[in-house]
mmCIF file of C-alpha atoms in Angstrom:
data_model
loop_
_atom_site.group_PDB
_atom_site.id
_atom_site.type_symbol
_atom_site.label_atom_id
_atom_site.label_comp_id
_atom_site.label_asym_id
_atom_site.label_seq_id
_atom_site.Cartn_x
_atom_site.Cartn_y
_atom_site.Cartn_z
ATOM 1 C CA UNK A 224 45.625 37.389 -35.458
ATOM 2 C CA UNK A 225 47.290 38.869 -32.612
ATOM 3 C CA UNK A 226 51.377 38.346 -32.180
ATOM 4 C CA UNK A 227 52.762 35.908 -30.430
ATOM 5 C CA UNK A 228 53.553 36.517 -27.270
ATOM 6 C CA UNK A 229 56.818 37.816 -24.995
ATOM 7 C CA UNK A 230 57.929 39.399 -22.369
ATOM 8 C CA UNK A 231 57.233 42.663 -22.971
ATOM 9 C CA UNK A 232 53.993 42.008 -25.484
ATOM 10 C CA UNK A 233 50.210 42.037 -23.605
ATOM 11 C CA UNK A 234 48.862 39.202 -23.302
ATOM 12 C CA UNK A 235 46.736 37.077 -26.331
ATOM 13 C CA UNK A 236 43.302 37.022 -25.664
ATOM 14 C CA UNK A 237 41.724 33.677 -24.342
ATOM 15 C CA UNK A 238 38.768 31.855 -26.302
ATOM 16 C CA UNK A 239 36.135 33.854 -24.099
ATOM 17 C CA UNK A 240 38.006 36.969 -23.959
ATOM 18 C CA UNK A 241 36.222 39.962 -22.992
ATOM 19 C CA UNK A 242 35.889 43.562 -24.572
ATOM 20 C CA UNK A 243 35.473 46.487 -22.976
ATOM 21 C CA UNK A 244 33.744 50.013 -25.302
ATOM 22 C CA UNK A 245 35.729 53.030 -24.429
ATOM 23 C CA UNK A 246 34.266 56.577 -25.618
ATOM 24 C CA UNK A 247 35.705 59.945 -25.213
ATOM 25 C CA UNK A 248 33.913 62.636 -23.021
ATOM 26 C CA UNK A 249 34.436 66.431 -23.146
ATOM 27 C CA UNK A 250 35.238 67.830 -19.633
ATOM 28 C CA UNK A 251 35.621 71.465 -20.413
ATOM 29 C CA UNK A 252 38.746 73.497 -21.534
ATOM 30 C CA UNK A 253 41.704 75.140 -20.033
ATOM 31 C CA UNK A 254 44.508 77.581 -20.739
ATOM 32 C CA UNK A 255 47.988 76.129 -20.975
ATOM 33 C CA UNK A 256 51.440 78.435 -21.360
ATOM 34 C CA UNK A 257 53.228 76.158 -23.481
ATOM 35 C CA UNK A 258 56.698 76.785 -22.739
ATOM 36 C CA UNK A 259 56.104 75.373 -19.158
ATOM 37 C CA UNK A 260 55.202 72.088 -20.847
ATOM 38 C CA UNK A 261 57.421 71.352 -23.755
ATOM 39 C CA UNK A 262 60.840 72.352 -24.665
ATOM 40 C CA UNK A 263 61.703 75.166 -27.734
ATOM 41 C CA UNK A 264 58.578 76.583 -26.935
ATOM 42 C CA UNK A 265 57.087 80.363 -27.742
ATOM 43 C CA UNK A 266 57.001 82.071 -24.281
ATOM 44 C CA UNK A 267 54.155 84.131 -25.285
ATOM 45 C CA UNK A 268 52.454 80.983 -26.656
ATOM 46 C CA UNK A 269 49.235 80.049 -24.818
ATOM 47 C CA UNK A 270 46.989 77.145 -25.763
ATOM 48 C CA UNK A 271 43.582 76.052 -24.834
ATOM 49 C CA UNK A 272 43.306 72.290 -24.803
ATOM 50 C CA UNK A 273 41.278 70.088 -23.686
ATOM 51 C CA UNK A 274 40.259 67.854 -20.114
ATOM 52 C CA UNK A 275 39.098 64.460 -21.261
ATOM 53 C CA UNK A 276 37.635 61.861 -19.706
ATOM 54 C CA UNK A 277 36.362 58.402 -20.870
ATOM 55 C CA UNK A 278 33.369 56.115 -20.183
ATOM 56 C CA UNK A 279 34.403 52.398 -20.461
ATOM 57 C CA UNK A 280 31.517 50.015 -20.795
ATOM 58 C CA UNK A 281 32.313 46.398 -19.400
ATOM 59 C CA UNK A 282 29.694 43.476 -20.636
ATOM 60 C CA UNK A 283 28.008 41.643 -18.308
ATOM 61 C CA UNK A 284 29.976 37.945 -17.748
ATOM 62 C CA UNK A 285 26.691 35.208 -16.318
ATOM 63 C CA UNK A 286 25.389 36.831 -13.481
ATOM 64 C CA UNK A 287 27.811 39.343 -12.684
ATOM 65 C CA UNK A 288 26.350 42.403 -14.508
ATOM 66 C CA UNK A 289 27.592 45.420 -16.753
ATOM 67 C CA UNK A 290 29.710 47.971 -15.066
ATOM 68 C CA UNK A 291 30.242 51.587 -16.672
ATOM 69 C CA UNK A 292 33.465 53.128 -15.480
ATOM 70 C CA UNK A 293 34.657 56.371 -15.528
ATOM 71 C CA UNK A 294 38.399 57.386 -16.015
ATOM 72 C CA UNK A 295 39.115 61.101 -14.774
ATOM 73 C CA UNK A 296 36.023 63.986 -14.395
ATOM 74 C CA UNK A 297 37.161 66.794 -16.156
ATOM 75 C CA UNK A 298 37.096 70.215 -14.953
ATOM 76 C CA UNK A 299 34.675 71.129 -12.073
ATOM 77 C CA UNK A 300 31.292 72.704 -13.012
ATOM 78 C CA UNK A 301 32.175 74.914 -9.857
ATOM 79 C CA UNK A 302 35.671 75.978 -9.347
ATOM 80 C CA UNK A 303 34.456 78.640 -6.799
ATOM 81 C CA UNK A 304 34.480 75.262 -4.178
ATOM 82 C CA UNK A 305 38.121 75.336 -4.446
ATOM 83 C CA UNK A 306 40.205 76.839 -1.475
ATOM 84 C CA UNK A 307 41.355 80.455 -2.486
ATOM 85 C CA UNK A 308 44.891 79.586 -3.401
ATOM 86 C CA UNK A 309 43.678 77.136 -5.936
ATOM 87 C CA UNK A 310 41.151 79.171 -7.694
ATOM 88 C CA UNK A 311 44.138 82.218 -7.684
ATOM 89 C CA UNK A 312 46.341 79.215 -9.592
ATOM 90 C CA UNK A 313 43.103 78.737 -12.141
ATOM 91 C CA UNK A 314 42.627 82.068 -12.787
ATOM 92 C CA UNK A 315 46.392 82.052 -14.461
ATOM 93 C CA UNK A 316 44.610 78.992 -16.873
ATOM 94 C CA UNK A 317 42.533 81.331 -18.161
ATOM 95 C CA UNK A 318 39.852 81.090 -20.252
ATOM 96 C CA UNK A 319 38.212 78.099 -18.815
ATOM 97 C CA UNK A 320 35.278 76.266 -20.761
ATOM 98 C CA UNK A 321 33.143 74.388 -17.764
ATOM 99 C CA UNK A 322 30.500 73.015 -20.566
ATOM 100 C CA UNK A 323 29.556 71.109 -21.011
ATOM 101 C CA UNK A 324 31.305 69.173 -18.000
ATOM 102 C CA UNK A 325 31.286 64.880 -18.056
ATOM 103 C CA UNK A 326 28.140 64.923 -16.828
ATOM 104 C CA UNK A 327 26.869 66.999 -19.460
ATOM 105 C CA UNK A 328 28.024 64.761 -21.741
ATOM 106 C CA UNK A 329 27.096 61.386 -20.612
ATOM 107 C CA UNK A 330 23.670 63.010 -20.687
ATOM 108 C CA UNK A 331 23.689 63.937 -23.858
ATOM 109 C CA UNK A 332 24.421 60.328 -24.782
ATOM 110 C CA UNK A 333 21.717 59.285 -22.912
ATOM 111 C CA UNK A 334 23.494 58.046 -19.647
ATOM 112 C CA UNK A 335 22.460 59.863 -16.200
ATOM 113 C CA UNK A 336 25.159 60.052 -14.243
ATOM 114 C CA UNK A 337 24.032 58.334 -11.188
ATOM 115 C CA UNK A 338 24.226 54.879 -13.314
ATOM 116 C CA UNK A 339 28.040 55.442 -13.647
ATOM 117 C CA UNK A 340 29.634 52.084 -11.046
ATOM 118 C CA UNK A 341 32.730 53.475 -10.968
ATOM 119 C CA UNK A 342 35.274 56.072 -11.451
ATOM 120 C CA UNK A 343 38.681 55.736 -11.453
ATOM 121 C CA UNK A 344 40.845 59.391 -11.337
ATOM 122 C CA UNK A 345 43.885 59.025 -12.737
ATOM 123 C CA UNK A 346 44.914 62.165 -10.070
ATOM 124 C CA UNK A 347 43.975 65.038 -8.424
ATOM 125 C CA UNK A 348 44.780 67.727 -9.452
ATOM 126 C CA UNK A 349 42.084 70.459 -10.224
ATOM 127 C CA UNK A 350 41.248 69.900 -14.240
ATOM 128 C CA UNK A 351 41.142 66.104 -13.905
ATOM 129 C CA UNK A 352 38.521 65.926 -10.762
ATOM 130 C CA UNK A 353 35.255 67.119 -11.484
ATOM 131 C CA UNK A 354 32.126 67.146 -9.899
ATOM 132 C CA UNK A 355 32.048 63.696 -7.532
ATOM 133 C CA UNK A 356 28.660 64.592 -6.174
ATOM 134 C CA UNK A 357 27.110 64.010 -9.664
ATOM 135 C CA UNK A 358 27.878 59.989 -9.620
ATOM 136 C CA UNK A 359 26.169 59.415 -6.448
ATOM 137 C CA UNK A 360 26.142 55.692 -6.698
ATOM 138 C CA UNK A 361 29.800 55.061 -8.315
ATOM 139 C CA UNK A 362 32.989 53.712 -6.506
ATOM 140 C CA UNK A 363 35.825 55.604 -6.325
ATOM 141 C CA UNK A 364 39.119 54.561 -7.079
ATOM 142 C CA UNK A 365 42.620 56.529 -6.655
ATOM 143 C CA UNK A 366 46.341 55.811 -6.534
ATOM 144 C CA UNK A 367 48.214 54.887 -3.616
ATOM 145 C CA UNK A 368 48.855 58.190 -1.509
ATOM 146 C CA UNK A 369 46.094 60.242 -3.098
ATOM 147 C CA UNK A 370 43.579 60.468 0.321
ATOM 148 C CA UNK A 371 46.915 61.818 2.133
ATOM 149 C CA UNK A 372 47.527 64.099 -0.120
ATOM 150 C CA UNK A 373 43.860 64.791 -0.625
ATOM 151 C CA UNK A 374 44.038 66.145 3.894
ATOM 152 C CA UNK A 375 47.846 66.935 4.101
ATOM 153 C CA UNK A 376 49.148 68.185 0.968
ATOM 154 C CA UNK A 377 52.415 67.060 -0.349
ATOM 155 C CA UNK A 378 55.868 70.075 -0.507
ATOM 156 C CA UNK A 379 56.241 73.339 -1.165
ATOM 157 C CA UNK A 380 54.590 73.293 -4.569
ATOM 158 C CA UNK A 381 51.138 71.208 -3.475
ATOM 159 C CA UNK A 382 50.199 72.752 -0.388
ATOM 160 C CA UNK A 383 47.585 71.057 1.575
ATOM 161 C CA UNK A 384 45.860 74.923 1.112
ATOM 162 C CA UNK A 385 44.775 73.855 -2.812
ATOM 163 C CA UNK A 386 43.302 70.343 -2.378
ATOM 164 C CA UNK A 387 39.680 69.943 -1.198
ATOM 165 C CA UNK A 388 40.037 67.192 1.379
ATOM 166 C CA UNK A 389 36.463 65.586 1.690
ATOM 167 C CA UNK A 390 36.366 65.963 -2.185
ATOM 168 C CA UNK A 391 35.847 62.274 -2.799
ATOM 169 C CA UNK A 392 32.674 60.464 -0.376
ATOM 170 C CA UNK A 393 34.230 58.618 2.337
ATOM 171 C CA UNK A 394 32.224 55.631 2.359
ATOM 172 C CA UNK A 395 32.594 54.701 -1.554
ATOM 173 C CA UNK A 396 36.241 55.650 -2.133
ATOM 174 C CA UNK A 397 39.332 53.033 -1.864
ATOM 175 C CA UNK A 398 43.073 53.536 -2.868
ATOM 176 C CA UNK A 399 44.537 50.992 -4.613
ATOM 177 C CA UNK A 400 47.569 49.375 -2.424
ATOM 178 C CA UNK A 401 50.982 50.604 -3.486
ATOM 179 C CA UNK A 402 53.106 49.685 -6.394
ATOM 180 C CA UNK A 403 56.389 47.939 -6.401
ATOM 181 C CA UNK A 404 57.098 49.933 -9.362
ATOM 182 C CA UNK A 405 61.415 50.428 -9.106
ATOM 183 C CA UNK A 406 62.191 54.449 -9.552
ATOM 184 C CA UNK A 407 64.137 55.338 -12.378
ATOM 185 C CA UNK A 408 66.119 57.767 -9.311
ATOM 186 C CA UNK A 409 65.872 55.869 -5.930
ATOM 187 C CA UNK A 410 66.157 60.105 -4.395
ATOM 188 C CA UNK A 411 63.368 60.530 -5.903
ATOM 189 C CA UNK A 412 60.824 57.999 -5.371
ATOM 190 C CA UNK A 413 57.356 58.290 -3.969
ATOM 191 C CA UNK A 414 56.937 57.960 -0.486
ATOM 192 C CA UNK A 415 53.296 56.252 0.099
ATOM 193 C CA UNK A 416 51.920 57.093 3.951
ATOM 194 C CA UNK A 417 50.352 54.641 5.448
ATOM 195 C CA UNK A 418 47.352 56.560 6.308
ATOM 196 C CA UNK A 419 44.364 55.114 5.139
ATOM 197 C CA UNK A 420 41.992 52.757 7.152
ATOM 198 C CA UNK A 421 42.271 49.217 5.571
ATOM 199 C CA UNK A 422 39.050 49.814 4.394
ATOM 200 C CA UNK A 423 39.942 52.227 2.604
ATOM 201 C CA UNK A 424 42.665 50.141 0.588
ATOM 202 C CA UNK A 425 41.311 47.668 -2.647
ATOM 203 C CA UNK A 426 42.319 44.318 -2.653
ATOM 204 C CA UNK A 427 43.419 44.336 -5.890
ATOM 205 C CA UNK A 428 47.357 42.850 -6.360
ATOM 206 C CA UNK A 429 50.014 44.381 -8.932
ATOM 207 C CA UNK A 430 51.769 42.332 -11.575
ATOM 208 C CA UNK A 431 54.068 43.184 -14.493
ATOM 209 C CA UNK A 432 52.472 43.768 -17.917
ATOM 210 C CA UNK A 433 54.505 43.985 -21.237
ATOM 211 C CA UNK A 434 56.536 46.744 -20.444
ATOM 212 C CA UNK A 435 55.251 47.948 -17.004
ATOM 213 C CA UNK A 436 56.480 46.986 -13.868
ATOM 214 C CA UNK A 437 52.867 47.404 -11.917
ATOM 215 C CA UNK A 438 49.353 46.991 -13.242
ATOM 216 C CA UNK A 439 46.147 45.179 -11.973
ATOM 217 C CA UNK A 440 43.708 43.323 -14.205
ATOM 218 C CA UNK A 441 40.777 45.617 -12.882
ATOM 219 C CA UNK A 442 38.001 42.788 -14.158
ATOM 220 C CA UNK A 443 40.425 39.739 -13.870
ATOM 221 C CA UNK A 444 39.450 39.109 -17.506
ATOM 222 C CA UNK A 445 42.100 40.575 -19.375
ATOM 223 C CA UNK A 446 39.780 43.721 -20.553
ATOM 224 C CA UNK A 447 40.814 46.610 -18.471
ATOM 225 C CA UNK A 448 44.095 47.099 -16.370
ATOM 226 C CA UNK A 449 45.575 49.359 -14.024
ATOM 227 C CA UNK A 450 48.667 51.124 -14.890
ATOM 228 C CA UNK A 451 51.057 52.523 -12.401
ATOM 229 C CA UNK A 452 52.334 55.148 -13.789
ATOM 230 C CA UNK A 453 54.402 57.530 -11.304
ATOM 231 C CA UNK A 454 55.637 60.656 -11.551
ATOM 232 C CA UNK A 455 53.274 63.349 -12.649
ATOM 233 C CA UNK A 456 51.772 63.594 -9.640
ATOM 234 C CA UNK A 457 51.506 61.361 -6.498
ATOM 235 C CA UNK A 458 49.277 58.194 -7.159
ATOM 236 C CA UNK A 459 48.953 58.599 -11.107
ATOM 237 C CA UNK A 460 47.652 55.657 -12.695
ATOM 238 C CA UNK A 461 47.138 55.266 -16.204
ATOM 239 C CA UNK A 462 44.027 52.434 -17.710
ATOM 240 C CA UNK A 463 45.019 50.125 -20.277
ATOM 241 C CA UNK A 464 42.119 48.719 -22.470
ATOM 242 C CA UNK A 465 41.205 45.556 -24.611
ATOM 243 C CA UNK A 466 38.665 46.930 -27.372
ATOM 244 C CA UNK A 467 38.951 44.377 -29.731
ATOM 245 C CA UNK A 468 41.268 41.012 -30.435
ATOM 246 C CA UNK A 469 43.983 43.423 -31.889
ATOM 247 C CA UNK A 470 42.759 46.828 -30.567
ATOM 248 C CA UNK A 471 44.429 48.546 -27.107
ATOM 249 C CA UNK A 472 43.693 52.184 -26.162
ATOM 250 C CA UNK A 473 45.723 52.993 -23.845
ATOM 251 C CA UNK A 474 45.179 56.403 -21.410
ATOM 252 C CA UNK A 475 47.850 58.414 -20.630
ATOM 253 C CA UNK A 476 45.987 60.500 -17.540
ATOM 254 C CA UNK A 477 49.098 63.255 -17.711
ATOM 255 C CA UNK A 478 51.982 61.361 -18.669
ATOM 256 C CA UNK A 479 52.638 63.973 -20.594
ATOM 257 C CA UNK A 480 50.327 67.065 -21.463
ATOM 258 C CA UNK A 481 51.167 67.509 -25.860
ATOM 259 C CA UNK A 482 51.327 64.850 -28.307
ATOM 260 C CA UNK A 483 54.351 65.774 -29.475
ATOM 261 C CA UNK A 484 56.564 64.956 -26.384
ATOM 262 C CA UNK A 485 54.806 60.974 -26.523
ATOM 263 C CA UNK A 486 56.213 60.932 -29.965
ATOM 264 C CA UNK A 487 59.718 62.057 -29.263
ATOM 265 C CA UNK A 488 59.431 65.466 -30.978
ATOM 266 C CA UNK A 489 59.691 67.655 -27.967
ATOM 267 C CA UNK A 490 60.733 67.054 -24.604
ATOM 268 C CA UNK A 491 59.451 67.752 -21.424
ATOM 269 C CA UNK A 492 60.256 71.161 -20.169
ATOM 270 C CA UNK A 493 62.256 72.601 -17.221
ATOM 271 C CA UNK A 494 61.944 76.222 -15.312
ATOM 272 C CA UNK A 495 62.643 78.096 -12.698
ATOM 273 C CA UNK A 496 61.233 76.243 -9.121
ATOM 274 C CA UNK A 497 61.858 79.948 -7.625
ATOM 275 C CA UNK A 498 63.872 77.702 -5.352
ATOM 276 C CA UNK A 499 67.154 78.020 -6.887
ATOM 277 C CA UNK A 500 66.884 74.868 -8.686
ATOM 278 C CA UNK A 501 64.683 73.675 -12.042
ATOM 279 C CA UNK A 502 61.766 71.814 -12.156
ATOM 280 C CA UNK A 503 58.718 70.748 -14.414
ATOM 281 C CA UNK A 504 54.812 70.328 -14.202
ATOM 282 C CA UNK A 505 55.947 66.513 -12.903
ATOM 283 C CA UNK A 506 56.092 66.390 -8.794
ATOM 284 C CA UNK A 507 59.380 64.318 -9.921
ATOM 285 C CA UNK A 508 60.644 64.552 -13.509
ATOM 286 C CA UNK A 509 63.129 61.695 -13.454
ATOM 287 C CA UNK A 510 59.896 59.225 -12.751
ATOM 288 C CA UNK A 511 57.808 61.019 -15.242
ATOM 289 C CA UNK A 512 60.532 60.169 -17.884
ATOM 290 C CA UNK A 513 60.886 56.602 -16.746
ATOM 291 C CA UNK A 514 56.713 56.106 -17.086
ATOM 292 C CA UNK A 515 57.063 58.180 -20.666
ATOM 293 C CA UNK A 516 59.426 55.526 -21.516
ATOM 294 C CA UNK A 517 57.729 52.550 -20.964
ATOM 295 C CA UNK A 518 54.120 53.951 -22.987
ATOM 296 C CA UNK A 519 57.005 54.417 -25.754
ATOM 297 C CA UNK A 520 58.139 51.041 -25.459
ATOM 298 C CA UNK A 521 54.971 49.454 -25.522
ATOM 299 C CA UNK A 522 53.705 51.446 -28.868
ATOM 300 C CA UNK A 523 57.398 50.509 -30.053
ATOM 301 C CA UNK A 524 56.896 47.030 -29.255
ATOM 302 C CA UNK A 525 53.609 46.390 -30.953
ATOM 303 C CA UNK A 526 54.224 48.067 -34.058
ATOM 304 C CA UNK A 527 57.624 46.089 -34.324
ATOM 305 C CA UNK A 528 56.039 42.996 -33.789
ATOM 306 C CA UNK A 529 52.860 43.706 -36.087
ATOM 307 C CA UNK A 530 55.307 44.141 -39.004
ATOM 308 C CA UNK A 531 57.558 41.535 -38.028
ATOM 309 C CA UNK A 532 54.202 39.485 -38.289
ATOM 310 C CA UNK A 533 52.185 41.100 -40.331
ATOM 311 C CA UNK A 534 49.509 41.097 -37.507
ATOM 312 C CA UNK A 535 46.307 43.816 -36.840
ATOM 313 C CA UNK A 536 47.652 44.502 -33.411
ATOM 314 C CA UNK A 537 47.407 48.202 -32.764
ATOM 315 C CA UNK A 538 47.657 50.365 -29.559
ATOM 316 C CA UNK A 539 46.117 53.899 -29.664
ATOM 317 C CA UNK A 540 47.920 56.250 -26.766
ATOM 318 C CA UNK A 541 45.296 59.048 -25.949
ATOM 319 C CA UNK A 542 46.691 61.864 -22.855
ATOM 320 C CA UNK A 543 44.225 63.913 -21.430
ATOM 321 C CA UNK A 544 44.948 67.259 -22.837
ATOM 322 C CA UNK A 545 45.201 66.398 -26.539
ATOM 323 C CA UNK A 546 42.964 68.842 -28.238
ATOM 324 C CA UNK A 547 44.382 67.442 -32.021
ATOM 325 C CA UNK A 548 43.169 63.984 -31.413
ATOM 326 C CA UNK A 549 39.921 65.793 -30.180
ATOM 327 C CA UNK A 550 39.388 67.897 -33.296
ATOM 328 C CA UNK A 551 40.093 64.469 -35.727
ATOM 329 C CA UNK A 552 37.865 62.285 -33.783
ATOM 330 C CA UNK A 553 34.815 63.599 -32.792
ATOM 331 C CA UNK A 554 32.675 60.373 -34.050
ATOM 332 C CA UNK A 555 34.615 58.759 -31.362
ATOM 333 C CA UNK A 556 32.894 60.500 -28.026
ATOM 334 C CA UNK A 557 29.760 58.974 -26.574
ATOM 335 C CA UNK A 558 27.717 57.695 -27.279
ATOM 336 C CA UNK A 559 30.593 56.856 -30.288
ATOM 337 C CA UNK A 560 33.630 55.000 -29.636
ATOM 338 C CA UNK A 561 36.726 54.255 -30.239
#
């Protein structure tokens, strides 16, 4: 049985708890130099890794029906529709594997893509967005801040020149409201511009969960929640899902981009900002570190309290550019699971 509960556990599941089946998708490859993402790296070092994605399959509840979800696209099929100054940027990723994309792959599980509901980015930057005409009937779903940065860019580093601005349809895409997630450097914290048209905003309300100060239960059943999760990038948001009564998998989005930074091996590395100054692949690092800290202290937490117990309860982290956990756990992509 599950541990009992505290502050900073997730919740027990109720008698008619709901389960949600995640499976991994492969959206293509990229190029990474690895000493711009973890410390005590090789400078000459380049690694091709992975852009995942994952389908979650929600049961239908009495009348309401099934929903399949998407979290993050993968690389686009196209990168030629980028704006020149983004495509220069990918061509420094190189080589690039396109295929097969997401939609490849839900087809080769035998899912079209047009009967995806929903998809939920967990950014936008240019490996993690895909195709969004392919899922012509989902609804889309992006952090607070995302459709401003989407038409306006954000600094010196994310110039309104690299973002596609009508890359997500108008009609079927909401933000989720902002957080009241406290910044681990009050200098630092995201500024959200009111921007969007209120119907462009969810209705969805934040909460604290376990160790996070923001998340929404996307369902309102306990199955699948919301994670704010700032810092990479403006309007990251991680998922956090129920798979079984002691089962989590938790998705990481870009937390961080190598396995071994999540388990405290490496740390997240700094360099030049040509600016005078240091910074990382993190719009701010000091929040990245703060939402690295609480993912810790949630897999901390339940394995404490499993052996305290001697409970099942598990959470599996899984970040979007892990190509290890891809290579040891190919039964787990759709139409497998995890």
């Amino acid at each position: 049985m599950p541990s009992a509960n505290t502050d900073m556990s997730l919740p027990l599941p109720k008698p008619d708890q709901v389960y949600v089946t995640v499976s991994a998708l492969d959206g293509g490859h990229l190029t990474l130099p690895e000493h711009l993402f973890v410390t005590d790296a090789d400078p000459n070092r380049r690694v091709t890794v992975p852009s995942l994605s994952f389908l979650i399959r929600h049961p239908s509840r009495g009348s309401e029906p099934s929903t399949r979800l998407l979290f993050d696209l993968g690389m686009k099929r196209n990168p030629e529709e980028f704006p020149p100054l983004m495509q220069t940027h990918i061509r420094n990723r190189q080589p690039t594997i396109l295929y097969p994309d997401v939609g490849d792959s839900l087809r080769a599980g035998g899912l079209d893509p047009a009967e995806i509901e929903m998809v939920i980015l967990s950014h936008v930057h240019w490996d993690h967005v895909g195709t969004p005409p392919d899922f012509s009937k989902a609804q889309f779903l992006v952090g607070a801040g995302t459709l401003h940065l989407l038409r306006h860019g954000a600094g010196p580093h994310y110039p309104a020149e690299i973002f596609i601005p009508d890359l997500l349809p108008e009609k079927r895409t909401q933000e989720f409201p902002p957080a009241n997630t406290p910044t681990a450097d009050p200098e630092l914290g995201e500024v959200i511009p009111e921007c969007v048209h209120a119907t462009q905003r969810s209705s969805h309300t934040w909460q604290p969960l376990g160790p996070f100060a923001s998340a929404i239960d996307l369902f309102a059943d306990g199955s699948v929640y919301v994670i704010d999760s700032p810092g990479h990038m403006i309007g990251h948001i991680n998922l956090l899902a129920r798979v079984s009564e002691t089962n989590w998998v938790y998705l990481g989005g870009d937390c961080c981009h190598d396995s071994r930074i999540l388990n405290k091996i490496k740390d997240i590395a700094l360099y030049d900002d040509e600016r005078g100054g240091k910074r990382s692949v993190h719009v701010h690092t000091a929040e990245a570190r703060e939402t690295l800290r609480r993912v810790q202290k949630l897999v901390d937490g339940i394995n404490q309290t499993a052996t305290e117990s001697g409970s099942n309860e598990r959470v599996e982290v899984v970040i979007a550019h892990d190509g290890e956990w891809r290579e040891k756990n190919r039964s787990r992509f759709f139409p497998g699971s995890l």
